[in-house]
GROMACS .gro file of C-alpha atoms in nm:
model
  392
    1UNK     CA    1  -3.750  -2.441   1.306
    2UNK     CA    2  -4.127  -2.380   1.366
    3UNK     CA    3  -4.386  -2.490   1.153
    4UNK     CA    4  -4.304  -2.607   0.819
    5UNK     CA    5  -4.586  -2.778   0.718
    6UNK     CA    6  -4.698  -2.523   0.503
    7UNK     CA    7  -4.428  -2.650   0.226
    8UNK     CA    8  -4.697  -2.930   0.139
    9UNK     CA    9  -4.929  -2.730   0.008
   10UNK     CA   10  -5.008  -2.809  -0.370
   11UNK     CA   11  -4.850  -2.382  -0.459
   12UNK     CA   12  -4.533  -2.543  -0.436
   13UNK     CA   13  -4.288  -2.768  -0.623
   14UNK     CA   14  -4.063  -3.027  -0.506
   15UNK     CA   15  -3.737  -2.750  -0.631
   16UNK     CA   16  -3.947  -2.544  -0.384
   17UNK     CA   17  -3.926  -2.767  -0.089
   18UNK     CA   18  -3.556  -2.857  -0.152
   19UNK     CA   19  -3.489  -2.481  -0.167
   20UNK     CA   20  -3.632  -2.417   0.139
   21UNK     CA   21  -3.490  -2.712   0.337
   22UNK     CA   22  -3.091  -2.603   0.201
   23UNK     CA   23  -3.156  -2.206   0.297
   24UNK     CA   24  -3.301  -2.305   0.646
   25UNK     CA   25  -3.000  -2.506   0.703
   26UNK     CA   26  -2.768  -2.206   0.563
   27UNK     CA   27  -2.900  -1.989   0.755
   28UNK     CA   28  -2.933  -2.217   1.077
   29UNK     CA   29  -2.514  -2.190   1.049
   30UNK     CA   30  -2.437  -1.831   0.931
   31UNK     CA   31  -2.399  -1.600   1.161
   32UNK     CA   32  -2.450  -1.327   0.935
   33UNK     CA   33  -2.771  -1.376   0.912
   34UNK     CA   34  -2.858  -1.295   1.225
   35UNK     CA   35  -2.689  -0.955   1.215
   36UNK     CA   36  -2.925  -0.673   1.334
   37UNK     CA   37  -2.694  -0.309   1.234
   38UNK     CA   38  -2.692  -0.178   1.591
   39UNK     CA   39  -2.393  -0.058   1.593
   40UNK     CA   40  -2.227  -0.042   1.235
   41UNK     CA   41  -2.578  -0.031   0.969
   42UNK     CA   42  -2.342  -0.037   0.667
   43UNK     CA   43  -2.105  -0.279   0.781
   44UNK     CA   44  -2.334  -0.519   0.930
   45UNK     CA   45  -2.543  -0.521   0.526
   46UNK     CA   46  -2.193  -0.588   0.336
   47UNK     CA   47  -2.149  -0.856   0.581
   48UNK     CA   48  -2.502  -1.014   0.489
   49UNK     CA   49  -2.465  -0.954   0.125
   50UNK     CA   50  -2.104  -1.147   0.149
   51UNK     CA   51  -2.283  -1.409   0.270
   52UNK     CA   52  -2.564  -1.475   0.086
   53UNK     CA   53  -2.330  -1.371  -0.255
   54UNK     CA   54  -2.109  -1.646  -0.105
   55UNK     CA   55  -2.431  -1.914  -0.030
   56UNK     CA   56  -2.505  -1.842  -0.430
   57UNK     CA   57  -2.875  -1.731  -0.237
   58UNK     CA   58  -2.837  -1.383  -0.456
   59UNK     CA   59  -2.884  -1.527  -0.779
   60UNK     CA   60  -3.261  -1.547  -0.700
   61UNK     CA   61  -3.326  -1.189  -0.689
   62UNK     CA   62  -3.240  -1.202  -1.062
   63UNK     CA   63  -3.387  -1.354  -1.372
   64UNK     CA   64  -3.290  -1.750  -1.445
   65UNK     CA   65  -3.168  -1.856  -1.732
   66UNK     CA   66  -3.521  -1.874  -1.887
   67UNK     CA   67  -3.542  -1.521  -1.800
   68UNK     CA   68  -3.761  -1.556  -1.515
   69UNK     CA   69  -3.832  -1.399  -1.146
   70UNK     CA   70  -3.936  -1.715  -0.945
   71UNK     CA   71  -4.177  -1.509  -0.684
   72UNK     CA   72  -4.231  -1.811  -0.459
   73UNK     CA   73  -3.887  -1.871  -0.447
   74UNK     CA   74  -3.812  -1.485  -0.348
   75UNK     CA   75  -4.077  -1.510  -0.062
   76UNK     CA   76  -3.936  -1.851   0.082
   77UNK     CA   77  -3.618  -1.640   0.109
   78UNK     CA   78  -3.751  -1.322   0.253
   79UNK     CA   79  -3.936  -1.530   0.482
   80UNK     CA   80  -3.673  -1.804   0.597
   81UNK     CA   81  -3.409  -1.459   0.670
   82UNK     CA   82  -3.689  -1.217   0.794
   83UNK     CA   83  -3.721  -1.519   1.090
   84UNK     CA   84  -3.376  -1.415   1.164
   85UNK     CA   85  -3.256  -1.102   1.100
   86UNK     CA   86  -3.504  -0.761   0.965
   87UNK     CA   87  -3.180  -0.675   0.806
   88UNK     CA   88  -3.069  -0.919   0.658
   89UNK     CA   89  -3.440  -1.021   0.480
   90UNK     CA   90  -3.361  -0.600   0.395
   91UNK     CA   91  -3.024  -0.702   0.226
   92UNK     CA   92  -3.175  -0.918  -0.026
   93UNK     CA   93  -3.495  -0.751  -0.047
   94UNK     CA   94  -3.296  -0.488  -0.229
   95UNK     CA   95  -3.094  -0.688  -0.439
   96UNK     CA   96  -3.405  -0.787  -0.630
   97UNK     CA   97  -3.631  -0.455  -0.611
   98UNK     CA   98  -3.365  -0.241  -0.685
   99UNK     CA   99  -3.296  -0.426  -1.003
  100UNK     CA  100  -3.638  -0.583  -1.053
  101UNK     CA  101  -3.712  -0.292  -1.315
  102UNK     CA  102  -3.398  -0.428  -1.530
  103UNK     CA  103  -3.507  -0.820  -1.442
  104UNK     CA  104  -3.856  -0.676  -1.598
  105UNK     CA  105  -3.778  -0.440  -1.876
  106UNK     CA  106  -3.398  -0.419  -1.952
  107UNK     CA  107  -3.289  -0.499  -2.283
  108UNK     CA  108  -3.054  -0.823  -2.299
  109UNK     CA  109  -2.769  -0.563  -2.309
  110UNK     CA  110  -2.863  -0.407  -2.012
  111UNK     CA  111  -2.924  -0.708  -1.823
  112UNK     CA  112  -2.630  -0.873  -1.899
  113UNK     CA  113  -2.422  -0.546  -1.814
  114UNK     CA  114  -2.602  -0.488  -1.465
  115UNK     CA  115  -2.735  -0.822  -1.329
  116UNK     CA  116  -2.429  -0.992  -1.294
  117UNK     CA  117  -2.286  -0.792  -1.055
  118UNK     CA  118  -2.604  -0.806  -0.798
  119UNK     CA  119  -2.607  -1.133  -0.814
  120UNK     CA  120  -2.277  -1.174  -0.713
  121UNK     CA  121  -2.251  -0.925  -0.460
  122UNK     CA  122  -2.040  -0.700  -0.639
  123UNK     CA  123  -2.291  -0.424  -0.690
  124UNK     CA  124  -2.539  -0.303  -0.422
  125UNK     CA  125  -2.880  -0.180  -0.564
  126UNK     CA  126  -3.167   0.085  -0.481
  127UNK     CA  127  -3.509   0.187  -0.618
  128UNK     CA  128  -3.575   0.575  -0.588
  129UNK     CA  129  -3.926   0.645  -0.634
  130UNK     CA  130  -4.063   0.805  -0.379
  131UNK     CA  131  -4.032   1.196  -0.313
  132UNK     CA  132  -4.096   1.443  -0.031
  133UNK     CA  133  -4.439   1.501  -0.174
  134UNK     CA  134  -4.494   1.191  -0.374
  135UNK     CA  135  -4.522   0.868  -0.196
  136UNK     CA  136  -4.810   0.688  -0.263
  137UNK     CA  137  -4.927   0.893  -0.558
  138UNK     CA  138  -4.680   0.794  -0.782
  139UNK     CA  139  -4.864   1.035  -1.085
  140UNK     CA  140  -4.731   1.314  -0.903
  141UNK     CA  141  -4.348   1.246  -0.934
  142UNK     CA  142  -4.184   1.626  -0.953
  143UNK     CA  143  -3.774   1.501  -1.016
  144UNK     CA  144  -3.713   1.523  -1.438
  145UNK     CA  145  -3.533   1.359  -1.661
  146UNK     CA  146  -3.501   1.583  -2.008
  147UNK     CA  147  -3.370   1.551  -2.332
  148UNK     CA  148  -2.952   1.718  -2.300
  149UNK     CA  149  -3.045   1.773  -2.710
  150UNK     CA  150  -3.242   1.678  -3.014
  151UNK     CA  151  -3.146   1.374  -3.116
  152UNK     CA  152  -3.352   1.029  -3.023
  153UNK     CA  153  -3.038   0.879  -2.836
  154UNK     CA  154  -2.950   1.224  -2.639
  155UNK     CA  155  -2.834   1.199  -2.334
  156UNK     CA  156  -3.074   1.282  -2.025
  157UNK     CA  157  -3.031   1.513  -1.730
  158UNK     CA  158  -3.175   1.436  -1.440
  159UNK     CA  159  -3.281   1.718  -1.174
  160UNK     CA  160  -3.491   1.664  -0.836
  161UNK     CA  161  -3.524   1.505  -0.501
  162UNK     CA  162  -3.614   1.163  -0.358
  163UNK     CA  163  -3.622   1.081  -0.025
  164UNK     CA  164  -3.708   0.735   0.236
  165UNK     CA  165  -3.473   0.538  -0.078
  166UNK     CA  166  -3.393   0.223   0.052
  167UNK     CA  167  -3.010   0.131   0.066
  168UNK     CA  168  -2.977   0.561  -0.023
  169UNK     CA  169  -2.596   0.626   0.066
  170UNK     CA  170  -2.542   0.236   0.029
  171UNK     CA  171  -2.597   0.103  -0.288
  172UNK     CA  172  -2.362   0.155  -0.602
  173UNK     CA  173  -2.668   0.183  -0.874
  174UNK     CA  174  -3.003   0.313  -0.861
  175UNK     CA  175  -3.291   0.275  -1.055
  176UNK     CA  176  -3.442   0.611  -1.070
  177UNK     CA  177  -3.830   0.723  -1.165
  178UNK     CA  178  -3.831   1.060  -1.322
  179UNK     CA  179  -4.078   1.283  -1.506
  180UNK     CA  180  -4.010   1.240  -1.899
  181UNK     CA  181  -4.312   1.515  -1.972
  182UNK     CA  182  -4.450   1.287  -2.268
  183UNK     CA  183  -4.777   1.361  -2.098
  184UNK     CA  184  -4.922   1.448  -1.763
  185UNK     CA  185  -4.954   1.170  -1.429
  186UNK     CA  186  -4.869   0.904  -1.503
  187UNK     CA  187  -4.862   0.853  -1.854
  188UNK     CA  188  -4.529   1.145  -1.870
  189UNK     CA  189  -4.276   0.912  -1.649
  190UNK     CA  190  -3.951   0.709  -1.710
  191UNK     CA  191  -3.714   0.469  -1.546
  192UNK     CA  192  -3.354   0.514  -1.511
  193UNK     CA  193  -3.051   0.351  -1.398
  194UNK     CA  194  -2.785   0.593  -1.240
  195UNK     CA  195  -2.468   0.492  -1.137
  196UNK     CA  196  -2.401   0.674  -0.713
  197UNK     CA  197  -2.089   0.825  -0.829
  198UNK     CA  198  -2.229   0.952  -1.148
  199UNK     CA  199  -2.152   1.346  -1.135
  200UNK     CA  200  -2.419   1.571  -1.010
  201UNK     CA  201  -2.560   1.259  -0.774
  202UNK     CA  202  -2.549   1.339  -0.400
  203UNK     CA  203  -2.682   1.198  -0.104
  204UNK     CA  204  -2.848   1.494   0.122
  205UNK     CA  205  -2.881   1.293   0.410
  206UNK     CA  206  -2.916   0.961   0.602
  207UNK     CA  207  -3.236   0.890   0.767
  208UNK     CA  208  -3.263   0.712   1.104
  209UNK     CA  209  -3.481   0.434   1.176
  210UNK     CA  210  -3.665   0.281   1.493
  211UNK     CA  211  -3.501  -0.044   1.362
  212UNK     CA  212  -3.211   0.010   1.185
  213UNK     CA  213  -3.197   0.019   0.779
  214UNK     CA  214  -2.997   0.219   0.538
  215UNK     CA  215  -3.244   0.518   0.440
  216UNK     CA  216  -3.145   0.827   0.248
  217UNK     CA  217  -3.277   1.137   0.076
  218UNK     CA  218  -3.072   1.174  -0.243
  219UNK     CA  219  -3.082   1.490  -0.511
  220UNK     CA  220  -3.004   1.502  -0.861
  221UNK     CA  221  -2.854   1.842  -1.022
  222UNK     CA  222  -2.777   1.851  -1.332
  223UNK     CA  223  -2.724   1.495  -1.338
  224UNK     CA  224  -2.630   1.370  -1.710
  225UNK     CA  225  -2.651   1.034  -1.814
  226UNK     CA  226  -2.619   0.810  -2.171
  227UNK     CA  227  -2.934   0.735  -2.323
  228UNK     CA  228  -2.830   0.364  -2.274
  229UNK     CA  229  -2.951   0.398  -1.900
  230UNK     CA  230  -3.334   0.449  -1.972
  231UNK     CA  231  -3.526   0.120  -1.928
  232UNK     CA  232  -3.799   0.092  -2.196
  233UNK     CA  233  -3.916   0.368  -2.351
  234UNK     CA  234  -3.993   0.731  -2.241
  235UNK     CA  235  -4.347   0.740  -2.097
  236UNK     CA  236  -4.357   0.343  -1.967
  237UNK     CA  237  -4.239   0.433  -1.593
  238UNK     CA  238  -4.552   0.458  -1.451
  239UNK     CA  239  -4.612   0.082  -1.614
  240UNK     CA  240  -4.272  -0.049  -1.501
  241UNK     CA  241  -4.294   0.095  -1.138
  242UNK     CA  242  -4.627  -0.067  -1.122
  243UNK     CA  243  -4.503  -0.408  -1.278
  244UNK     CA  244  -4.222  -0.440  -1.042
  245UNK     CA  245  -4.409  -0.342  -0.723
  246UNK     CA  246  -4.671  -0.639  -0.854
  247UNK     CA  247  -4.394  -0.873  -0.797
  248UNK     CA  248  -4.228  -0.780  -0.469
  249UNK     CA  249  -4.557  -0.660  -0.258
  250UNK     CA  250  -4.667  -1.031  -0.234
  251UNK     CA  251  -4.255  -1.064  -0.129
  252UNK     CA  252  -4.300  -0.799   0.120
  253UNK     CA  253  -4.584  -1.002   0.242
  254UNK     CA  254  -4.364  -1.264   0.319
  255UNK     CA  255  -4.131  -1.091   0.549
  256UNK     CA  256  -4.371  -1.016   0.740
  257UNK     CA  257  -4.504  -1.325   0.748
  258UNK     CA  258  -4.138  -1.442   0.864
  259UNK     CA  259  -4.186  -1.190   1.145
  260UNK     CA  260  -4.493  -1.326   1.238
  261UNK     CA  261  -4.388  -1.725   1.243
  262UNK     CA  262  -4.069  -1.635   1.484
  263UNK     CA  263  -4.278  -1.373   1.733
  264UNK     CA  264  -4.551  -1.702   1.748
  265UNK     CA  265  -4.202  -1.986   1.831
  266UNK     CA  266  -4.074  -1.721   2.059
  267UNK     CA  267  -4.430  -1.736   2.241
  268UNK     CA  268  -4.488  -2.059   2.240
  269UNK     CA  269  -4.169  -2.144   2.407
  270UNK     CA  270  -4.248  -1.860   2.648
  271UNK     CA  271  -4.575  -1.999   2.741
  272UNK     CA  272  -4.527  -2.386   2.761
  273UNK     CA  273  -4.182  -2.330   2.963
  274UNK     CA  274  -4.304  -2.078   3.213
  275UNK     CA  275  -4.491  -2.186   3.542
  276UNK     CA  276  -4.766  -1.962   3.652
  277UNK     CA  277  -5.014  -2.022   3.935
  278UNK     CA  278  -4.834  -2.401   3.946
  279UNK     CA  279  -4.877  -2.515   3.578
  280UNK     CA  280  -4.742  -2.433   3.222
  281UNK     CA  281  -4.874  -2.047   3.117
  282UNK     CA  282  -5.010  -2.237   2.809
  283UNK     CA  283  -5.275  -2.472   3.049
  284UNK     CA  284  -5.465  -2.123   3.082
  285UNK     CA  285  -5.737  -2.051   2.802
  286UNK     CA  286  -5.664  -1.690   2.734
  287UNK     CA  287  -5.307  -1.816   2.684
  288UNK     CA  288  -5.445  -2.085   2.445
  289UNK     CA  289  -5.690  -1.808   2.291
  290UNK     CA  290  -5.396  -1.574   2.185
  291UNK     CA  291  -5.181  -1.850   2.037
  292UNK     CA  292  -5.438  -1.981   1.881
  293UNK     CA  293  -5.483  -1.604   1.715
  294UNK     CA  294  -5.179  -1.588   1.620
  295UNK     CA  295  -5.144  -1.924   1.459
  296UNK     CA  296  -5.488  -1.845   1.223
  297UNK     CA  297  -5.337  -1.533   1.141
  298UNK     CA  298  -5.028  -1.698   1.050
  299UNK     CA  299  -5.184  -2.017   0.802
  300UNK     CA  300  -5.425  -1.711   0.637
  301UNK     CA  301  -5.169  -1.472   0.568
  302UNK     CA  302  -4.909  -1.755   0.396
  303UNK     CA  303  -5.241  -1.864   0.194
  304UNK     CA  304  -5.289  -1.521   0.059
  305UNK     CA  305  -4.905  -1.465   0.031
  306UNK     CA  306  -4.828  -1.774  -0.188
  307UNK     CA  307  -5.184  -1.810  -0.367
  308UNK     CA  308  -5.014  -1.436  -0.521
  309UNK     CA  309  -4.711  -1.583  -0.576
  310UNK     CA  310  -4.825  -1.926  -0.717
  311UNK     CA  311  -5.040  -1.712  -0.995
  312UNK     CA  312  -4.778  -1.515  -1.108
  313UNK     CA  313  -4.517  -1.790  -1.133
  314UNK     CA  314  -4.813  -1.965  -1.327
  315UNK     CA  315  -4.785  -1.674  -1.620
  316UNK     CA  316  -5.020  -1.419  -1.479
  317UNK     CA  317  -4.970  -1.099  -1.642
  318UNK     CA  318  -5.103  -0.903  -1.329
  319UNK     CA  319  -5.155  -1.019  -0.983
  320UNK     CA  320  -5.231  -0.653  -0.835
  321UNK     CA  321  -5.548  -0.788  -0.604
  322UNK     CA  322  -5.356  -1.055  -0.490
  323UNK     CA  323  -5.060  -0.892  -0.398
  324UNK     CA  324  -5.262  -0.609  -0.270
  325UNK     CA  325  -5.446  -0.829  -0.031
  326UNK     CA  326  -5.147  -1.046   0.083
  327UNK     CA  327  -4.964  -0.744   0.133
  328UNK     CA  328  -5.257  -0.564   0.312
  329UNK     CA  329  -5.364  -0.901   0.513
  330UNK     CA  330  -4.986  -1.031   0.626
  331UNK     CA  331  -4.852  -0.715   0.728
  332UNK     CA  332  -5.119  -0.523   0.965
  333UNK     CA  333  -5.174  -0.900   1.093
  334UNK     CA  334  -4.825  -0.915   1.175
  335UNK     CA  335  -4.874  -0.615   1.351
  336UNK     CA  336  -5.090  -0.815   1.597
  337UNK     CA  337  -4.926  -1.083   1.597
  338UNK     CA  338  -4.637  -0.929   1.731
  339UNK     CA  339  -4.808  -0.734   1.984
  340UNK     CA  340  -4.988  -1.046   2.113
  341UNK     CA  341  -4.648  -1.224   2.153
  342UNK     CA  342  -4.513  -0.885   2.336
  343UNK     CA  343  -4.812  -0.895   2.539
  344UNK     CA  344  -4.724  -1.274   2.636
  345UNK     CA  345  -4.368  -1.224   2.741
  346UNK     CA  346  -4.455  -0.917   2.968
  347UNK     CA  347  -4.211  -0.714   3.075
  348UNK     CA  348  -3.944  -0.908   2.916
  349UNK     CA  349  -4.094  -0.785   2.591
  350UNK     CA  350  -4.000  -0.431   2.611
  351UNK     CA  351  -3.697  -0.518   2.655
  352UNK     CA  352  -3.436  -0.314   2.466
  353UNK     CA  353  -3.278  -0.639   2.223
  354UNK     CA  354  -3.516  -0.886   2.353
  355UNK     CA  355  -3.666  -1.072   1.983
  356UNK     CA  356  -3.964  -0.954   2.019
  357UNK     CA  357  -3.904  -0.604   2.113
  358UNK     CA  358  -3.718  -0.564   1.803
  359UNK     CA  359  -3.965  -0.736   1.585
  360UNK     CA  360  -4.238  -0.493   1.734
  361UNK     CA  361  -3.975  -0.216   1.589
  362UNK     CA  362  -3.913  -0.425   1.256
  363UNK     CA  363  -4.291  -0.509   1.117
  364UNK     CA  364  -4.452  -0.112   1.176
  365UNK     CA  365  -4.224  -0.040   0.797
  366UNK     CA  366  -4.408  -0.240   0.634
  367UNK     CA  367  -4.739  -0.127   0.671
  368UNK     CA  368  -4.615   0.148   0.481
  369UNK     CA  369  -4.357   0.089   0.235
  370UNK     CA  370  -4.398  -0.022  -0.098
  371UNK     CA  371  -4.741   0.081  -0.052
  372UNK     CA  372  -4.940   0.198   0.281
  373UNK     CA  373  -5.253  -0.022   0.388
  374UNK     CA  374  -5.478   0.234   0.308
  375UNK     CA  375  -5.340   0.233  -0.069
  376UNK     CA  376  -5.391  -0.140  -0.117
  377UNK     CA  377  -5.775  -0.116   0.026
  378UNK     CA  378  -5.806   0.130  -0.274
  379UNK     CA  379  -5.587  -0.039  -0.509
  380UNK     CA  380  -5.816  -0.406  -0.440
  381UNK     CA  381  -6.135  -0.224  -0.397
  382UNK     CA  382  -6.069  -0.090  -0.762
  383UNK     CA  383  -6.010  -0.418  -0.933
  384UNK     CA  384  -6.265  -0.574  -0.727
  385UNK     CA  385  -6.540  -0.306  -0.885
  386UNK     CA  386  -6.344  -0.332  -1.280
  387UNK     CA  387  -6.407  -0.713  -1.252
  388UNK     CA  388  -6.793  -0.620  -1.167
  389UNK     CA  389  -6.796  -0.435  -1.470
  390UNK     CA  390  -6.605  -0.656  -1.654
  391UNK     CA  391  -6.309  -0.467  -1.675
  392UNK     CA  392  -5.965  -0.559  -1.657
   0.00000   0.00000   0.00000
């Protein structure tokens, strides 16, 4: 199981704890989790979102009944399943980003018409914001979503590209970022959920991965929908985009994190079982030195990780330095981490398969998705400087 202890530390609850302790032993006794998409990607993810449907583990990724996202409770998750399976931590991942935008800023008729079904498995779901040439600047979204007539409840039609959409050629429903034109940047986008087999939808291809996750580029043309499917109002998708990520980076955080606790039990085990020049690899001081590493890296990342969480499940309106820096901090550490532990099991660890060779494949995404290291330096170096000034 690894280290655990980090479950008494005062950012979490006693529900927290119990949570934890009936996933881990879940998981310990599902095969799916461990399921990896080697050999059949979109089989192996309905198989791991049976299962966690079937554990009752989806209803997390949506509101509770108070209406609430519990964010430490979605990065105990990602991190108890990342341990196990990059795919399967990807399965749920989903479930909640790609309908974190309705969990946000649906009306109670859209939520009650779309959660459900995630929650229960039912309905698979995707977030499509980036674009060929619009990844990290968001302001610079090209795809558009216009007015099919005058009226204030016409229908929109959606025309462009997005591409790198997670669970693209997958998922049944996608929330969908599109230029509304209310104003330039930013301030002129809006948020949209399309159904996949909505006409003028297609998926223009499937995108490979080192490690294996569904990935698409998808194109609208002439894609109509009901003016029932835009989440807030015209102009707010800049805001909503920004809201959701606020939630899930610190989430993203904590699969890596998850990464980076089974790369340091896979080492550990290396090192203490293996006899080199007659003793235990872990009697020799550089041995001691990289573990050591790894295990710092490890107790500062989950302090960052869950201080973010903690604050927003505390009423925070914004945690965007936090989640910046656990999502900067957790995943380039995991990054080294890894390598270390690599570096530990020699040749073993480039190993087609081998745990660690495929968590050296899993953690490089995240360094880059849902925003690229570089982009959180700039995003926490900005509200560093507006709390100088005393802005907000």
């Amino acid at each position: 199981m690894g280290d655990r202890t980090f479950l008494d530390w005062p950012f979490f609850d006693d529900r927290h704890r119990a949570f934890a302790a009936d996933l881990e032993a879940w998981a310990d006794k599902t095969d799916a989790v461990s399921l990896h998409g080697d050999h059949d990607l979109d089989g192996d993810c309905r198989t791991i979102l049976k299962a966690l449907a079937e554990g009752g583990w989806l209803r997390n990724a949506i509101p509770d009944a108070n209406g609430r996202l519990d964010v430490r409770t979605l990065c105990l998750t990602r991190e108890t399943l990342a341990r196990r399976s990059g795919l399967a931590d990807f399965v749920f991942a989903m479930q909640g980003l790609g309908s974190g935008p309705i969990s946000l800023f649906g009306t109670d008729a859209q939520k009650a018409r779309w959660l459900p079904g995630v929650a229960r498995g039912e309905t698979i779901a995707a977030f499509a914001l980036s674009e060929p040439d619009a990844g990290s600047d968001v302001a610079a979204l090209s795809t558009t979503a216009r007015r099919d007539g005058d009226a204030k409840d016409a229908a929109w039609v959606l025309d462009g590209v997005k591409t790198f959409i997670s669970n693209g050629g997958l998922a049944d429903r996608y929330t969908v970022f599109a230029r509304t034109g209310e104003a330039p940047g930013a301030k002129g986008l809006g948020a949209f959920v399309v159904d996949a087999d909505t006409p003028g939808f297609e998926i223009v291809e499937r995108i490979p991965l080192m490690a294996p996750h569904p990935l698409a580029t998808i194109r609208f043309t002439n894609c109509r929908i009901e003016n029932d499917r835009i989440l807030g109002a015209p102009g707010e998708g800049f805001r909503i985009a920004m809201a959701t990520l606020d939630v899930f980076r610190s989430t993203v955080a904590a699969a890596a994190l998850g990464f980076s606790r089974r790369a340091f039990d896979e080492a550990a085990a290396r090192t203490t079982a293996r006899q080199l020049f007659g003793a235990p690899m872990s009697d020799l001081q550089l041995v001691q030195a990289s573990l050591a590493d790894m295990a710092l890296k490890i107790d500062a990342s989950a302090l960052l990780i869950y201080r973010a969480a903690w604050l927003k499940d505390q009423g925070a309106p914004r945690v965007t330095r936090e989640a910046a820096m656990a999502k900067l901090y957790a995943t380039d550490e995991a990054q080294q981490v890894i390598d270390a532990a690599v570096q530990l099991f020699g040749g073993l660890g480039v190993v087609s398969g081998h745990p660690v060779e495929r968590l050296y494949r899993e953690i490089r995404a995240l360094r880059i998705y849902e925003g690229a290291s570089e982009v959180q330096k700039i995003v926490i170096a900005r509200q560093v400087l507006a709390g100088l000034s005393g802005g907000v």
